[in-house]
PDB file of C-alpha atoms in Angstrom:
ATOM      1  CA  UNK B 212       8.002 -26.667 -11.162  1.00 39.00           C
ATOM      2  CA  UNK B 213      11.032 -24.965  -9.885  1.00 40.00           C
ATOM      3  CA  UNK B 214      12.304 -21.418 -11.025  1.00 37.00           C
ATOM      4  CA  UNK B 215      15.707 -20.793 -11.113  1.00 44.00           C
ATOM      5  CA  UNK B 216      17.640 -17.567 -11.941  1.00 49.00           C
ATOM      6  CA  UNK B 217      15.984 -18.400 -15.599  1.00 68.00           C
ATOM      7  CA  UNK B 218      12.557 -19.728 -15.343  1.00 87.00           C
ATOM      8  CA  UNK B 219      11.994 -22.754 -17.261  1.00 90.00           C
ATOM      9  CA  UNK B 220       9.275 -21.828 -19.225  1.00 93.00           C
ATOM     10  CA  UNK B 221       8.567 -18.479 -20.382  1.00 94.00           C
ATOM     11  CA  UNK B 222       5.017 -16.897 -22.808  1.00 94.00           C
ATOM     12  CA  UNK B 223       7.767 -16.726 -25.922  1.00 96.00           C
ATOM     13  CA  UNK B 224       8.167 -21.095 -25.528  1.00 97.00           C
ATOM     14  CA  UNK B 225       3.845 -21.783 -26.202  1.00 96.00           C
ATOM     15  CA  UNK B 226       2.779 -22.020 -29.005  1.00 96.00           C
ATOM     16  CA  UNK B 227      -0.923 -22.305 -29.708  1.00 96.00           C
ATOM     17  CA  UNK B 228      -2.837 -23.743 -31.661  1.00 93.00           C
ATOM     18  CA  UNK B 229      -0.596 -24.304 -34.722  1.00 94.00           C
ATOM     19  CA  UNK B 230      -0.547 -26.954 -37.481  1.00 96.00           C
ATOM     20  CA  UNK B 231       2.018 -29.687 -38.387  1.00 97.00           C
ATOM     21  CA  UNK B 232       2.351 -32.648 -40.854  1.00 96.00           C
ATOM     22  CA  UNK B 233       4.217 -35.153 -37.972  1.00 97.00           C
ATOM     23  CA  UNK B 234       6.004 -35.810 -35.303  1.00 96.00           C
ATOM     24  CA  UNK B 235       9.199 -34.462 -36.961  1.00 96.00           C
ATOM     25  CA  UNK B 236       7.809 -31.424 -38.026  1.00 97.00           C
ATOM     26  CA  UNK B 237       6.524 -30.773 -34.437  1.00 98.00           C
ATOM     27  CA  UNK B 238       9.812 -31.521 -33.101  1.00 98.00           C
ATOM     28  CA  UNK B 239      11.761 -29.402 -35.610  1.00 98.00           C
ATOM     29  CA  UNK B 240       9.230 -26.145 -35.269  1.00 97.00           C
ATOM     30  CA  UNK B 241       9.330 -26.612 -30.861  1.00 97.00           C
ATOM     31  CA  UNK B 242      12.973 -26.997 -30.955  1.00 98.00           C
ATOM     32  CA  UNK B 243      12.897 -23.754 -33.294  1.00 98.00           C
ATOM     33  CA  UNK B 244      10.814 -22.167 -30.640  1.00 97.00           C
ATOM     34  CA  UNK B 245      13.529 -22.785 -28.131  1.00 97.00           C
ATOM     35  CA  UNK B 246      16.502 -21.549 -30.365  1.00 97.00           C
ATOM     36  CA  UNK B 247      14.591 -18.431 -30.826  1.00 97.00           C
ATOM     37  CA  UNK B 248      13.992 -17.912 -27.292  1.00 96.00           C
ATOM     38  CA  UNK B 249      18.307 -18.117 -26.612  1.00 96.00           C
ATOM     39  CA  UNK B 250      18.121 -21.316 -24.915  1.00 96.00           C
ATOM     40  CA  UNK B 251      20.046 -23.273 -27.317  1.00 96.00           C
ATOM     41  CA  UNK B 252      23.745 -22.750 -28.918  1.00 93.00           C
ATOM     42  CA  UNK B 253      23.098 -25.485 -31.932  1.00 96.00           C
ATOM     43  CA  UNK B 254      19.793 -26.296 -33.181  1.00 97.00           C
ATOM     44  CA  UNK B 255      20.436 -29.332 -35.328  1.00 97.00           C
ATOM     45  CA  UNK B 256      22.538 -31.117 -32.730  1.00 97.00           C
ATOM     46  CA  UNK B 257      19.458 -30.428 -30.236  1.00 97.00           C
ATOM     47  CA  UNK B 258      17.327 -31.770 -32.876  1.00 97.00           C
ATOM     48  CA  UNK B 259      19.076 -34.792 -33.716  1.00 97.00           C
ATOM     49  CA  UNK B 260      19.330 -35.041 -29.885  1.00 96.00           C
ATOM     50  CA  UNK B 261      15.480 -35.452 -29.454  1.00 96.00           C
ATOM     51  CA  UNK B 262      15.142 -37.588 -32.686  1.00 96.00           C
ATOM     52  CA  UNK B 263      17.431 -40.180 -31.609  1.00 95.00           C
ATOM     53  CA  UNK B 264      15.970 -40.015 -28.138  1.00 93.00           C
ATOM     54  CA  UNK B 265      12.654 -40.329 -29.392  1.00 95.00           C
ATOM     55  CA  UNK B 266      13.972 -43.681 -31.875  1.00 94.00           C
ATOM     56  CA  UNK B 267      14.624 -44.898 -28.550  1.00 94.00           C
ATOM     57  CA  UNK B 268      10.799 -45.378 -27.311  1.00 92.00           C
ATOM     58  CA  UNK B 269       7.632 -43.471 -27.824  1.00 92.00           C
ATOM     59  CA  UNK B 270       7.064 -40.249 -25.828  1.00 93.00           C
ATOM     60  CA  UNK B 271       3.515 -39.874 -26.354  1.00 95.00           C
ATOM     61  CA  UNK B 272       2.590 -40.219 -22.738  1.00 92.00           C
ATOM     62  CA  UNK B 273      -1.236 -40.513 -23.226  1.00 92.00           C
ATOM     63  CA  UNK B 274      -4.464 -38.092 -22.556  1.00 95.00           C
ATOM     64  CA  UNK B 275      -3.450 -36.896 -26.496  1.00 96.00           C
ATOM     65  CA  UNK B 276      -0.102 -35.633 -24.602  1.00 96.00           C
ATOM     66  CA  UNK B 277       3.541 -36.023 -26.100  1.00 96.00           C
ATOM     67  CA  UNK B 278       6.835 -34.995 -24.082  1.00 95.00           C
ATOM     68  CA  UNK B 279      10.121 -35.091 -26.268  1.00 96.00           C
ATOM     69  CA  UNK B 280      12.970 -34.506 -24.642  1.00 92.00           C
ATOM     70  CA  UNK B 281      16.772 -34.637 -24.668  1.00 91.00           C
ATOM     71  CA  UNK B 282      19.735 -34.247 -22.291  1.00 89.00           C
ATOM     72  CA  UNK B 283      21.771 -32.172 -24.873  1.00 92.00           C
ATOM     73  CA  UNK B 284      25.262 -29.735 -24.890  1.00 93.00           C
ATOM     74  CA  UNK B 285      23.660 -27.681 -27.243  1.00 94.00           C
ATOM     75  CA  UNK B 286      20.952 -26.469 -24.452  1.00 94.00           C
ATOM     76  CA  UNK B 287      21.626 -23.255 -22.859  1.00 93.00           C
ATOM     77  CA  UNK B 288      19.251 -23.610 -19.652  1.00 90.00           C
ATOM     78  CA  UNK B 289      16.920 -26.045 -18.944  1.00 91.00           C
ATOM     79  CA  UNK B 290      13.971 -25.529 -20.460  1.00 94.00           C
ATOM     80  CA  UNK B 291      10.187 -26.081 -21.223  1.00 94.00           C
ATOM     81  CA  UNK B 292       8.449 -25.787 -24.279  1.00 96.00           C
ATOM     82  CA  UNK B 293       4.822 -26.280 -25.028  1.00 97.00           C
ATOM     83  CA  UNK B 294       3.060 -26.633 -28.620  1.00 97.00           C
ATOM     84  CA  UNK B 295      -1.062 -26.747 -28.701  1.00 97.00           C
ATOM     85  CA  UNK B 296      -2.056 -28.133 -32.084  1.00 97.00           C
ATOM     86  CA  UNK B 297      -5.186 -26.834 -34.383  1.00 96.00           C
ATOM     87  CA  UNK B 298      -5.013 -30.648 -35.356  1.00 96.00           C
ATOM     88  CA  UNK B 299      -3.889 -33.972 -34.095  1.00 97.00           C
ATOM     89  CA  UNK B 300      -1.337 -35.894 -35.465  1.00 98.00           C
ATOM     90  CA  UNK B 301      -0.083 -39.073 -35.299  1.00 97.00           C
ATOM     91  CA  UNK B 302       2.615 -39.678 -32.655  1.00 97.00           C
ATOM     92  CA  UNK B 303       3.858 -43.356 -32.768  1.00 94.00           C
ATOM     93  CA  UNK B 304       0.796 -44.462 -33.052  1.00 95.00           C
ATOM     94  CA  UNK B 305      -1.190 -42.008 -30.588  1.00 96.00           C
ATOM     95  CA  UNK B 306      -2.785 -39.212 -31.362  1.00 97.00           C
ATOM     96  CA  UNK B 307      -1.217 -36.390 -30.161  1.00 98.00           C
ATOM     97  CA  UNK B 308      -2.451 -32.643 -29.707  1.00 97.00           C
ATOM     98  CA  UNK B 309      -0.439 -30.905 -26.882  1.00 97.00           C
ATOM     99  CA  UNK B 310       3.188 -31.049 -26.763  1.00 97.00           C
ATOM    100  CA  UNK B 311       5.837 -30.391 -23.958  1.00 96.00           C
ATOM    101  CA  UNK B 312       9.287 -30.385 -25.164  1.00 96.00           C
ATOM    102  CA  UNK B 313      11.783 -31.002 -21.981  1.00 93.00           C
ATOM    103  CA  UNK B 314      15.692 -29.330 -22.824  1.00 94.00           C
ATOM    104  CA  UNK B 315      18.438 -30.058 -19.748  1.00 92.00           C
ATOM    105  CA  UNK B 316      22.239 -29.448 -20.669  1.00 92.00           C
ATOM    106  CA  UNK B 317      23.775 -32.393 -20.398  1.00 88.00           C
ATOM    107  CA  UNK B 318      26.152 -31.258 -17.636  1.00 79.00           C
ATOM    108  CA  UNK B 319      22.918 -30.420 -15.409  1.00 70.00           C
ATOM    109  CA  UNK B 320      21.158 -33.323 -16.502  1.00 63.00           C
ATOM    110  CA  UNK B 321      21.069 -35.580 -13.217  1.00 68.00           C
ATOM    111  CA  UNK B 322      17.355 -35.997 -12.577  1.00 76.00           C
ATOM    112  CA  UNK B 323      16.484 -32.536 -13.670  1.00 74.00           C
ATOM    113  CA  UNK B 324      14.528 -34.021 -16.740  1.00 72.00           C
ATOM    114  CA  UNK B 325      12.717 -36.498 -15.003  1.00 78.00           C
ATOM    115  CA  UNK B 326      12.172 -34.284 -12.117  1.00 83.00           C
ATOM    116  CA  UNK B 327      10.298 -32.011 -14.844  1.00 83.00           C
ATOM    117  CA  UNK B 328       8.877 -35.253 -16.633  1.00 81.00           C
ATOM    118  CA  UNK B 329       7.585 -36.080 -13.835  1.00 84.00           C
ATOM    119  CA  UNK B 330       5.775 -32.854 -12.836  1.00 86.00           C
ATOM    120  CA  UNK B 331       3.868 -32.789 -16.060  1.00 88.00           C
ATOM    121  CA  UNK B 332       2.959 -36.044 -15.304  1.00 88.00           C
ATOM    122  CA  UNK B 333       1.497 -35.469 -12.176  1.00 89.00           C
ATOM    123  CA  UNK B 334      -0.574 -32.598 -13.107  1.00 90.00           C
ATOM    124  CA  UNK B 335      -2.023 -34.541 -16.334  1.00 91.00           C
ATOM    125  CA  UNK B 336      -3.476 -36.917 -14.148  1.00 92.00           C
ATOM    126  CA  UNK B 337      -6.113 -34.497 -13.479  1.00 93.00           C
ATOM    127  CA  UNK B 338      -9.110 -33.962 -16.158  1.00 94.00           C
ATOM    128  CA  UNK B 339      -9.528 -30.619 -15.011  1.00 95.00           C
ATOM    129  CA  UNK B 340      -5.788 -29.728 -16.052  1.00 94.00           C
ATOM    130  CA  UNK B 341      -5.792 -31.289 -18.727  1.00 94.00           C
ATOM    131  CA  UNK B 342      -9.107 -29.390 -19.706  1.00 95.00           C
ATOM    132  CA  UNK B 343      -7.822 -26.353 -19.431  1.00 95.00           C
ATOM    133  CA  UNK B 344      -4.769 -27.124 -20.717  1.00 94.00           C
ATOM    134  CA  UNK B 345      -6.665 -27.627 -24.638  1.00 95.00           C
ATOM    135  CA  UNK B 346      -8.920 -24.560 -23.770  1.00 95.00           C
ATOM    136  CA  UNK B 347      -6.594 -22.065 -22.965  1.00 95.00           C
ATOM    137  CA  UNK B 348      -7.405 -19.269 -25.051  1.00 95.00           C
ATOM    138  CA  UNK B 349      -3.903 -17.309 -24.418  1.00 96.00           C
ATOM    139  CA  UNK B 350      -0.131 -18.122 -24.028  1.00 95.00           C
ATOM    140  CA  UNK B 351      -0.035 -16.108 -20.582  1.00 95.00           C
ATOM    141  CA  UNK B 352      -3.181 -18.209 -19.443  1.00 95.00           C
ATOM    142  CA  UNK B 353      -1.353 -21.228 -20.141  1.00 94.00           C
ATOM    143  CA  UNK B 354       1.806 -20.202 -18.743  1.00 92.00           C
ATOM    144  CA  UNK B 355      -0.549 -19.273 -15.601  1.00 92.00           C
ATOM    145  CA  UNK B 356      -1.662 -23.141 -15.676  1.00 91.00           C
ATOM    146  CA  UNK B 357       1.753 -24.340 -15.729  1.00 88.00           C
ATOM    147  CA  UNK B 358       2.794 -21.975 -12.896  1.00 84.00           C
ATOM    148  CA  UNK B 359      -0.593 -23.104 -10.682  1.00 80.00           C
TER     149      UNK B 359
END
């Protein structure tokens, strides 16, 4: 994945191993994740954003892998969140337990987002990734993953 001046993903936008009720909820607490972090200037808009994108069609993109995302003016940078659950849930009809939430300002949009769709796609191919992807004990050792 490419680093800009800000790197896409940081430690501070993983979360591990946490519990949710839904697909909502998991979308509400990554987007919260991302508003911490400074990367977005309205929260709710963001949110509504992904909601309506998601309305759209499913982004559970199999393997027990989900990848919400939204072309928004209320993102900051673009950005790359990641949620491990203690649990799955249901996720239009999937089961989902890993979770990469994809934020591109609209005005950088272009292919950016499908550029970094498309690199988590990729690398989910692999069983191995994807292994270590639901073992990884730490934040940093994920973050290491995604940097690989």
């Amino acid at each position: 994945m490419e680093q800009s001046d800000i790197a896409l993903m940081s430690e501070e936008l993983i979360v591990l191993d946490t519990q949710v009720a839904n697909k909502d909820e998991a979308i509400c607490a990554l987007a919260s994740t991302i508003a911490q972090a400074g990367r977005l200037h309205k929260l709710d808009a963001f949110i509504h954003n992904v909601q309506a994108r998601e309305a759209e069609f499913s982004t559970a993109i199999g393997f027990g892998i989900a990848s919400p995302h939204a072309k928004s003016d209320s993102v900051v940078h673009p950005t790359l969140a990641c949620m491990r659950l203690a649990k799955p849930i249901d996720w239009s009809g999937e089961e989902v337990s890993l979770i990469f939430m994809i934020a591109v300002p609209t005005q950088d949009a272009g292919e950016r987002h499908l550029q970094i769709l498309a690199g988590i796609a990729r690398r989910i191919m692999h069983e191995e990734f994807r292994t270590r992807l639901f073992t990884a004990s730490t934040a940093a050792e994920l973050m290491q993953l995604m940097s690989e």
